[in-house]
Structures are given as C-alpha cells and as structure tokens.
Amino acid sequence: MSDVALEVRSLSRTYGKRAAVADLDLTVRVGDVYGFLGPNGAGKTTAMRCILGLIRRDAGTVRLFGQADLVAARRHVGAIIETPSFHGWLTGHANLMLAAAYAGLTGTAARDEVTRVLARVGLAERGTDRAGTYSLGMKQRLGIARALLGRPKLLMLDEPTNGLDPRGMREMRELIRSLALHDGITVFVSSHLLAEVQAIGNRVGIIQGGRLRAEGKVAELLSGSAERIVEVGASDAAALGAVLEGRDDLEVVGAGSHGRTRVRLGDGLDAAALNRVLVQAGIAVEALVPETRSLEDVFLEVTT
Ligand code: ATP
C-alpha cells in the first residue's frame, strides 16, 4: 500500500472563464492531518469536489492510496463537503441507518456499525433524538459519523468548524485529532482559519486563487525561510542602540514589545553570538527573545 494517501497533480477546474482551481498539486501522506488552508473563494471546496468525483475536473490527475482507479479507491474515503444535510424528522440513528443502506449494509451489521459510529463521535446518548433538534456541532458530528460508516482510511472534511461556537470548535478539533491518533485515519481538512490549521494539522497546503502557494510540515513552514529577528532589551537603551548601530552584521528594524529593540541578524550572527557581543560591550542585557513566525506570517508571505 502506498504511503501517499492523496496525490493531486496539475488539477484544474474552471467555471465559465473563471479558474476556480488552477494547476494544483497536493501530496497528503498516510497518517497526516493535512490542513488545506485558504481564504474564502480560494478554491478549496472545488478542489475537494474534484478529488471526490462530485464534479468533473478539466485537467490533472488524482491518485488515492496510489490508485488511479478512483471509483474503487474512493471506497476508502469518507467526506463531508459543506454542511451535511439530514432528514430533520428522522432520528440521528435512522439517518445513519439510511446511509448504511446506501452503503450496502443491512440488518445487524448496519445496526452495529451505526451504533459504533454514533458512539465514536460522542452521540450515543442522542442517537434516538430527531436530527432536526441537533445543534450545528451535533449535526457536524453526525456528518462525521456518516462519513465513518465505510471505515474510511482517509477523511476529507470541508470547513468542519464553520459556524461552530468555541466549544463546538474545540470538540471538533479533538474528534479530528483522536480519529487520526486512535483510529489511524488520515485526515484532509480545509479551513480558512489559520489558528485552526495550526492547532490540528501536521502538514499544510496553502491555496489562494486556485493555486497552491506553499505546502509542507507546519514546523518547517514556521521555521523555513524565517527572517532571523530577535528582540533585545537592556536597562540602558541608548547604550544598546549605540552598540547595535555600530555593527554591520545586523540591522535595527524598529521597536519591539516591552521597550525592546527589534534586530534582524545577518548571516554570520546568531542570538547567542549577539549576546556575547553586547555583554563584552558592557551592555546589561535583560532580554534576548527570538521572534517566532506564526502560520499567519507564512500565509501573508505566500499570498501577497
Ligand atoms: P469558501 O471558503 O468560501 O467555501 P473555497 O475556497 O471553498 O471558498 P470555492 O467554493 O471552491 O472556494 O470557490 C472558488 C471559486 O469558484 C470562487 O470564485 C467561486 O465563486 C467560484 N465557484 C465555486 N462554485 C461555483 C459554481 N458552481 N459556479 C460558478 N462559480 C463557482
């Protein structure tokens, strides 16, 4: 079995003259929680629909678990695209029994499977309530339960926290993490929320204007081409300024937090070396704090 769960190459889809997805490449490895990040209208839903075969693609290839035969391979994929819809007058359990029947499960096998997935998403107690009475968070979880019916190896979730309150968002994040960790399911989750993706994804693809702008491990993107900026605090700011201004292996780039000075380090200088320089120059260094990049910084860098 391939260790790549999803491989997309040169995927394109236009609506009329508008390119919703253009020449998109994605690689999702088995075991990833892959955050598919992009602003509204970036092309996330369109790309996911193409991958799932819900709409046709104009160009490009898609492989699932190494297979180009997508009809067969999609059996290993569970998905929620946009808000899942259910029959409001039927119970959560009955809705899932219907879905199980569509999936070819009947009788005890269907009942057992429905009981299992309801419990898995934390809805065991509420399965006998009508789906119409569910909160949005519960509907999303019921959607995940439905997607879990075929025991997928890959779950594709389109903005699963959209519209949820903070508690619902946290529950959804925890459920996604747990499905990856305990059930070994590879997860592809789209979001326009950076914090969200940073919190749950180990790898990220950033899409804008239908094109992939960056892809990689979150940790690597965060360190990546990071500008090396440190904030330096000293009791005598004027003396610090004089020492810093006199050097050509760094650049003072403005004021930092807590009255500190922001310094961009040149190639030959790291924070420890700068500290030595300052101490030798008689500066009482109170703080030397490397600035870390957030995914937001990376996002802004690659999308502007
Ligand atoms: P959102 O976060 O708002 O759901 P998205 O990243 O999922 O956005 P898409 O829904 O894929 O983006 O939309 C990409 C582009 O394609 C947008 O410009 C959108 O207006 C356009 N688009 C999407 N669906 C259609 C359609 N059925 N007909 C015409 N244009 C469409």
Coordinates of C-alpha atoms and ligand atoms in Angstrom, one line a residue:
M1 CA 0.0 0.0 0.0
S2 CA 1.3 3.4 -1.0
D3 CA 2.3 5.7 1.8
V4 CA 0.8 8.6 -0.1
A5 CA -2.9 8.8 0.7
L6 CA -3.8 11.5 -1.8
E7 CA -1.7 12.8 -4.7
V8 CA -3.1 15.6 -6.9
R9 CA -1.2 16.8 -9.9
S10 CA -1.9 19.8 -12.1
L11 CA -5.6 19.8 -11.2
S12 CA -7.6 22.5 -12.9
R13 CA -11.3 23.4 -12.9
T14 CA -12.9 26.5 -14.4
Y15 CA -16.4 27.8 -14.1
G16 CA -17.1 29.6 -17.3
K17 CA -14.0 31.7 -17.7
R18 CA -13.1 31.8 -14.0
A19 CA -10.4 29.4 -12.9
A20 CA -11.5 28.1 -9.5
V21 CA -8.6 25.7 -9.3
A22 CA -5.5 26.1 -11.4
D23 CA -2.7 23.6 -11.9
L24 CA -3.0 22.4 -8.3
D25 CA -0.5 19.9 -6.8
L26 CA -1.1 18.3 -3.4
T27 CA 0.5 15.5 -1.5
V28 CA -1.1 14.0 1.6
R29 CA 0.8 11.2 3.3
V30 CA -0.8 8.4 5.2
G31 CA -1.1 9.5 8.8
D32 CA -1.2 13.2 8.0
V33 CA -3.7 15.6 9.4
Y34 CA -3.4 17.8 6.4
G35 CA -4.7 21.4 6.7
F36 CA -5.9 22.8 3.4
L37 CA -5.8 26.4 4.1
G38 CA -7.1 29.3 2.1
P39 CA -9.3 32.4 2.2
N40 CA -13.0 32.3 1.1
G41 CA -13.2 31.6 -2.6
A42 CA -9.7 30.2 -2.8
G43 CA -10.9 27.0 -4.5
K44 CA -10.9 24.6 -1.5
T45 CA -14.4 23.2 -2.0
T46 CA -13.9 23.0 -5.8
A47 CA -10.7 21.1 -5.4
M48 CA -12.3 18.7 -2.8
R49 CA -15.3 18.1 -5.1
C50 CA -13.0 17.3 -8.0
I51 CA -11.0 14.9 -5.8
L52 CA -14.2 13.2 -4.6
G53 CA -15.6 13.0 -8.1
L54 CA -18.6 15.1 -7.3
I55 CA -17.8 17.4 -10.2
R56 CA -15.6 16.8 -13.2
R57 CA -12.1 18.2 -13.4
D58 CA -10.9 19.9 -16.6
A59 CA -7.4 18.6 -16.3
G60 CA -5.0 16.9 -13.9
T61 CA -4.6 13.6 -12.2
V62 CA -5.8 12.3 -8.8
R63 CA -4.5 9.2 -7.1
L64 CA -5.8 7.8 -3.9
F65 CA -3.6 5.4 -2.0
G66 CA -1.5 5.1 -5.2
Q67 CA -4.5 4.1 -7.2
A68 CA -5.6 6.0 -10.3
D69 CA -8.9 3.9 -10.4
L70 CA -10.8 6.4 -8.3
V71 CA -14.1 4.6 -8.4
A72 CA -12.6 1.8 -6.5
A73 CA -10.3 3.9 -4.3
R74 CA -13.0 6.3 -3.2
R75 CA -14.4 3.4 -1.1
H76 CA -11.6 4.2 1.3
V77 CA -12.6 7.8 1.6
G78 CA -15.3 9.4 3.8
A79 CA -16.2 13.0 3.3
I80 CA -18.2 16.0 4.4
I81 CA -18.4 18.7 1.8
E82 CA -20.1 21.9 3.2
T83 CA -22.7 21.4 5.9
P84 CA -24.0 17.9 5.9
S85 CA -27.8 17.6 5.5
F86 CA -30.1 15.2 7.2
H87 CA -33.7 14.4 7.4
G88 CA -34.7 16.5 10.3
W89 CA -37.8 14.4 11.3
L90 CA -35.8 11.2 11.5
T91 CA -33.5 10.4 14.4
G92 CA -29.8 10.5 14.1
H93 CA -29.8 6.8 14.3
A94 CA -32.4 6.4 11.5
N95 CA -30.5 8.9 9.3
L96 CA -27.4 6.7 9.7
M97 CA -29.3 3.5 9.0
L98 CA -30.4 5.1 5.7
A99 CA -26.9 6.0 4.9
A100 CA -25.7 2.5 5.8
A101 CA -28.3 1.0 3.5
Y102 CA -27.0 3.2 0.7
A103 CA -23.5 1.8 1.5
G104 CA -24.9 -1.7 1.2
L105 CA -25.1 -2.5 4.9
T106 CA -28.3 -4.1 6.3
G107 CA -29.7 -5.8 9.3
T108 CA -27.5 -6.4 12.4
A109 CA -24.3 -5.4 10.5
A110 CA -25.9 -2.0 9.8
R111 CA -27.2 -1.6 13.3
D112 CA -23.8 -2.5 14.9
E113 CA -22.0 -0.1 12.6
V114 CA -24.4 2.7 13.2
T115 CA -24.1 2.2 17.0
R116 CA -20.3 2.2 16.7
V117 CA -20.0 5.4 14.7
L118 CA -22.6 7.2 16.8
A119 CA -20.5 6.4 19.9
R120 CA -17.3 7.3 18.1
V121 CA -18.5 10.9 17.6
G122 CA -20.0 11.2 21.1
L123 CA -23.6 10.9 20.0
A124 CA -24.5 7.6 21.6
E125 CA -26.9 9.2 24.0
R126 CA -28.6 11.4 21.4
G127 CA -29.0 8.9 18.6
T128 CA -32.7 8.5 19.3
D129 CA -33.4 12.2 19.1
R130 CA -34.6 13.7 15.8
A131 CA -31.7 15.2 13.8
G132 CA -33.8 18.4 13.4
T133 CA -33.3 19.0 17.1
Y134 CA -29.5 18.8 16.9
S135 CA -27.2 21.8 17.3
L136 CA -24.9 22.6 14.4
G137 CA -22.0 21.0 16.2
M138 CA -24.0 17.8 16.7
K139 CA -25.0 17.9 13.0
Q140 CA -21.4 18.1 12.1
R141 CA -20.5 15.2 14.3
L142 CA -23.4 13.2 12.8
G143 CA -21.9 14.1 9.4
I144 CA -18.6 12.6 10.6
A145 CA -20.4 9.6 11.9
R146 CA -21.9 9.1 8.4
A147 CA -18.5 9.5 6.8
L148 CA -17.1 6.9 9.1
L149 CA -19.6 4.3 8.1
G150 CA -17.5 2.8 5.4
R151 CA -14.5 2.6 7.8
P152 CA -12.5 5.1 5.6
K153 CA -8.8 5.3 5.6
L154 CA -9.0 9.0 4.5
L155 CA -11.5 11.5 5.8
M156 CA -12.0 14.7 3.8
L157 CA -13.7 17.4 5.8
D158 CA -14.6 20.8 4.3
E159 CA -14.5 23.5 6.9
P160 CA -15.9 21.3 9.6
T161 CA -15.8 24.0 12.3
N162 CA -17.6 26.6 10.2
G163 CA -20.3 28.3 12.2
L164 CA -19.5 26.4 15.4
D165 CA -19.1 28.2 18.8
P166 CA -15.8 27.9 20.6
R167 CA -16.8 24.8 22.5
G168 CA -18.1 23.1 19.3
M169 CA -14.8 24.0 17.6
R170 CA -12.8 22.5 20.3
E171 CA -14.8 19.3 20.3
M172 CA -14.5 19.0 16.6
R173 CA -10.7 19.6 16.8
E174 CA -10.4 16.9 19.5
L175 CA -12.5 14.5 17.5
I176 CA -10.4 15.0 14.4
R177 CA -7.1 14.5 16.4
S178 CA -8.5 11.4 18.0
L179 CA -9.6 9.9 14.7
A180 CA -6.1 10.4 13.4
L181 CA -4.3 9.2 16.5
H182 CA -6.5 6.4 17.7
D183 CA -8.2 5.2 14.5
G184 CA -5.2 5.7 12.3
I185 CA -7.3 7.7 9.8
T186 CA -5.6 10.2 7.5
V187 CA -7.4 13.5 7.6
F188 CA -7.6 16.2 5.0
V189 CA -9.4 19.2 6.5
S190 CA -10.0 22.5 4.8
S191 CA -10.3 25.8 6.7
H192 CA -9.9 29.5 6.2
L193 CA -8.9 29.8 9.9
L194 CA -5.2 29.8 10.4
A195 CA -5.3 29.1 14.1
E196 CA -7.4 26.1 13.4
V197 CA -5.0 24.6 11.0
Q198 CA -2.0 25.4 13.1
A199 CA -3.8 23.7 16.1
I200 CA -4.6 20.4 14.4
G201 CA -2.6 19.9 11.2
N202 CA 0.9 18.4 11.0
R203 CA 1.1 19.4 7.3
V204 CA -0.4 22.3 5.4
G205 CA -1.2 23.3 1.9
I206 CA -1.9 26.9 1.4
I207 CA -4.2 27.7 -1.6
Q208 CA -5.1 31.1 -3.0
G209 CA -6.7 32.0 -6.3
G210 CA -7.0 28.3 -7.0
R211 CA -3.2 27.7 -6.9
L212 CA -1.0 26.1 -4.2
R213 CA 1.2 28.7 -2.7
A214 CA 3.1 26.6 -0.2
E215 CA 3.0 23.1 1.2
G216 CA 4.9 21.4 3.9
K217 CA 5.1 20.4 7.6
V218 CA 3.8 23.1 9.8
A219 CA 7.0 23.1 11.8
E220 CA 9.1 23.5 8.6
L221 CA 6.9 26.3 7.2
L222 CA 7.2 28.1 10.5
S223 CA 11.0 27.9 10.6
G224 CA 11.6 27.8 6.8
S225 CA 12.8 31.0 5.4
A226 CA 12.1 32.8 8.7
E227 CA 13.8 36.1 8.9
R228 CA 16.0 35.9 12.0
I229 CA 14.7 38.7 14.2
V230 CA 15.4 39.0 17.9
E231 CA 14.1 41.5 20.3
V232 CA 16.8 42.8 22.6
G233 CA 16.0 44.5 25.9
A234 CA 18.6 46.4 28.1
S235 CA 18.4 48.7 31.0
D236 CA 20.4 51.4 29.1
A237 CA 18.5 51.6 25.8
A238 CA 20.7 54.4 24.5
A239 CA 23.9 52.4 25.1
L240 CA 22.3 49.4 23.5
G241 CA 21.3 51.5 20.5
A242 CA 24.8 52.8 20.1
V243 CA 26.4 49.4 20.1
L244 CA 23.8 48.0 17.6
E245 CA 24.1 50.9 15.2
G246 CA 27.8 50.4 15.1
R247 CA 27.7 46.9 13.6
D248 CA 27.3 45.8 10.0
D249 CA 26.3 42.2 10.7
L250 CA 22.9 43.2 11.9
E251 CA 20.1 45.7 11.3
V252 CA 17.9 47.5 13.7
V253 CA 14.4 47.2 12.4
G254 CA 12.4 49.1 14.9
A255 CA 10.8 49.0 18.3
G256 CA 9.7 45.6 19.8
S257 CA 7.4 44.9 22.7
H258 CA 8.2 46.0 26.3
G259 CA 10.5 48.8 25.1
R260 CA 12.8 46.3 23.4
T261 CA 14.7 46.8 20.1
R262 CA 14.0 44.6 17.1
V263 CA 17.1 43.4 15.4
R264 CA 17.5 41.5 12.2
L265 CA 20.5 39.2 12.4
G266 CA 22.9 38.9 9.5
D267 CA 24.1 35.6 8.2
G268 CA 27.1 35.2 10.4
L269 CA 25.4 36.1 13.6
D270 CA 23.0 34.2 15.9
A271 CA 21.3 35.2 19.1
A272 CA 24.0 33.7 21.3
A273 CA 26.8 35.5 19.4
L274 CA 24.9 38.8 19.7
N275 CA 24.5 38.3 23.4
R276 CA 28.3 37.8 23.7
V277 CA 28.9 40.9 21.7
L278 CA 26.6 43.0 23.8
V279 CA 27.9 41.7 27.1
Q280 CA 31.5 42.4 26.0
A281 CA 30.5 45.9 25.1
G282 CA 29.3 46.3 28.7
I283 CA 25.5 46.2 28.0
A284 CA 23.4 44.7 30.7
V285 CA 21.2 42.5 28.5
E286 CA 17.8 41.9 30.2
A287 CA 16.1 40.0 27.4
L288 CA 17.0 38.5 24.1
V289 CA 13.9 36.9 22.5
P290 CA 13.9 35.4 19.1
E291 CA 10.7 36.2 17.2
T292 CA 8.8 33.1 16.1
R293 CA 6.7 33.2 13.0
S294 CA 3.1 32.2 13.1
L295 CA 1.3 30.4 10.3
E296 CA -0.3 33.8 9.7
D297 CA 3.1 35.3 8.8
V298 CA 3.8 32.4 6.4
F299 CA 0.3 32.8 5.0
L300 CA 0.7 36.5 4.4
E301 CA 4.1 36.0 2.9
V302 CA 3.0 33.4 0.4
T303 CA -0.3 35.0 -0.5
T304 CA 0.9 38.6 -1.1
Ligands
ATP1 P1 -15.1 29.1 0.8 O1 -14.2 29.1 1.9 O2 -15.9 30.4 0.7 O3 -16.0 27.9 0.7 P2 -13.5 27.9 -1.2 O4 -12.0 28.1 -1.0 O5 -14.1 26.6 -0.9 O6 -14.3 29.1 -0.6 P3 -14.7 27.6 -3.8 O7 -16.1 27.4 -3.2 O8 -14.1 26.3 -4.4 O9 -13.7 28.2 -2.8 O10 -14.8 28.7 -4.9 C1 -13.7 29.0 -5.8 C2 -14.1 30.0 -6.8 O11 -15.0 29.3 -7.7 C3 -14.9 31.2 -6.3 O12 -14.5 32.3 -7.0 C4 -16.3 30.8 -6.5 O13 -17.1 32.0 -6.7 C5 -16.3 30.0 -7.8 N1 -17.3 29.0 -7.8 C6 -17.5 28.0 -6.9 N2 -18.5 27.2 -7.3 C7 -19.0 27.7 -8.4 C8 -20.1 27.3 -9.3 N3 -20.9 26.3 -9.1 N4 -20.4 28.1 -10.4 C9 -19.6 29.2 -10.6 N5 -18.6 29.6 -9.9 C10 -18.3 28.9 -8.8

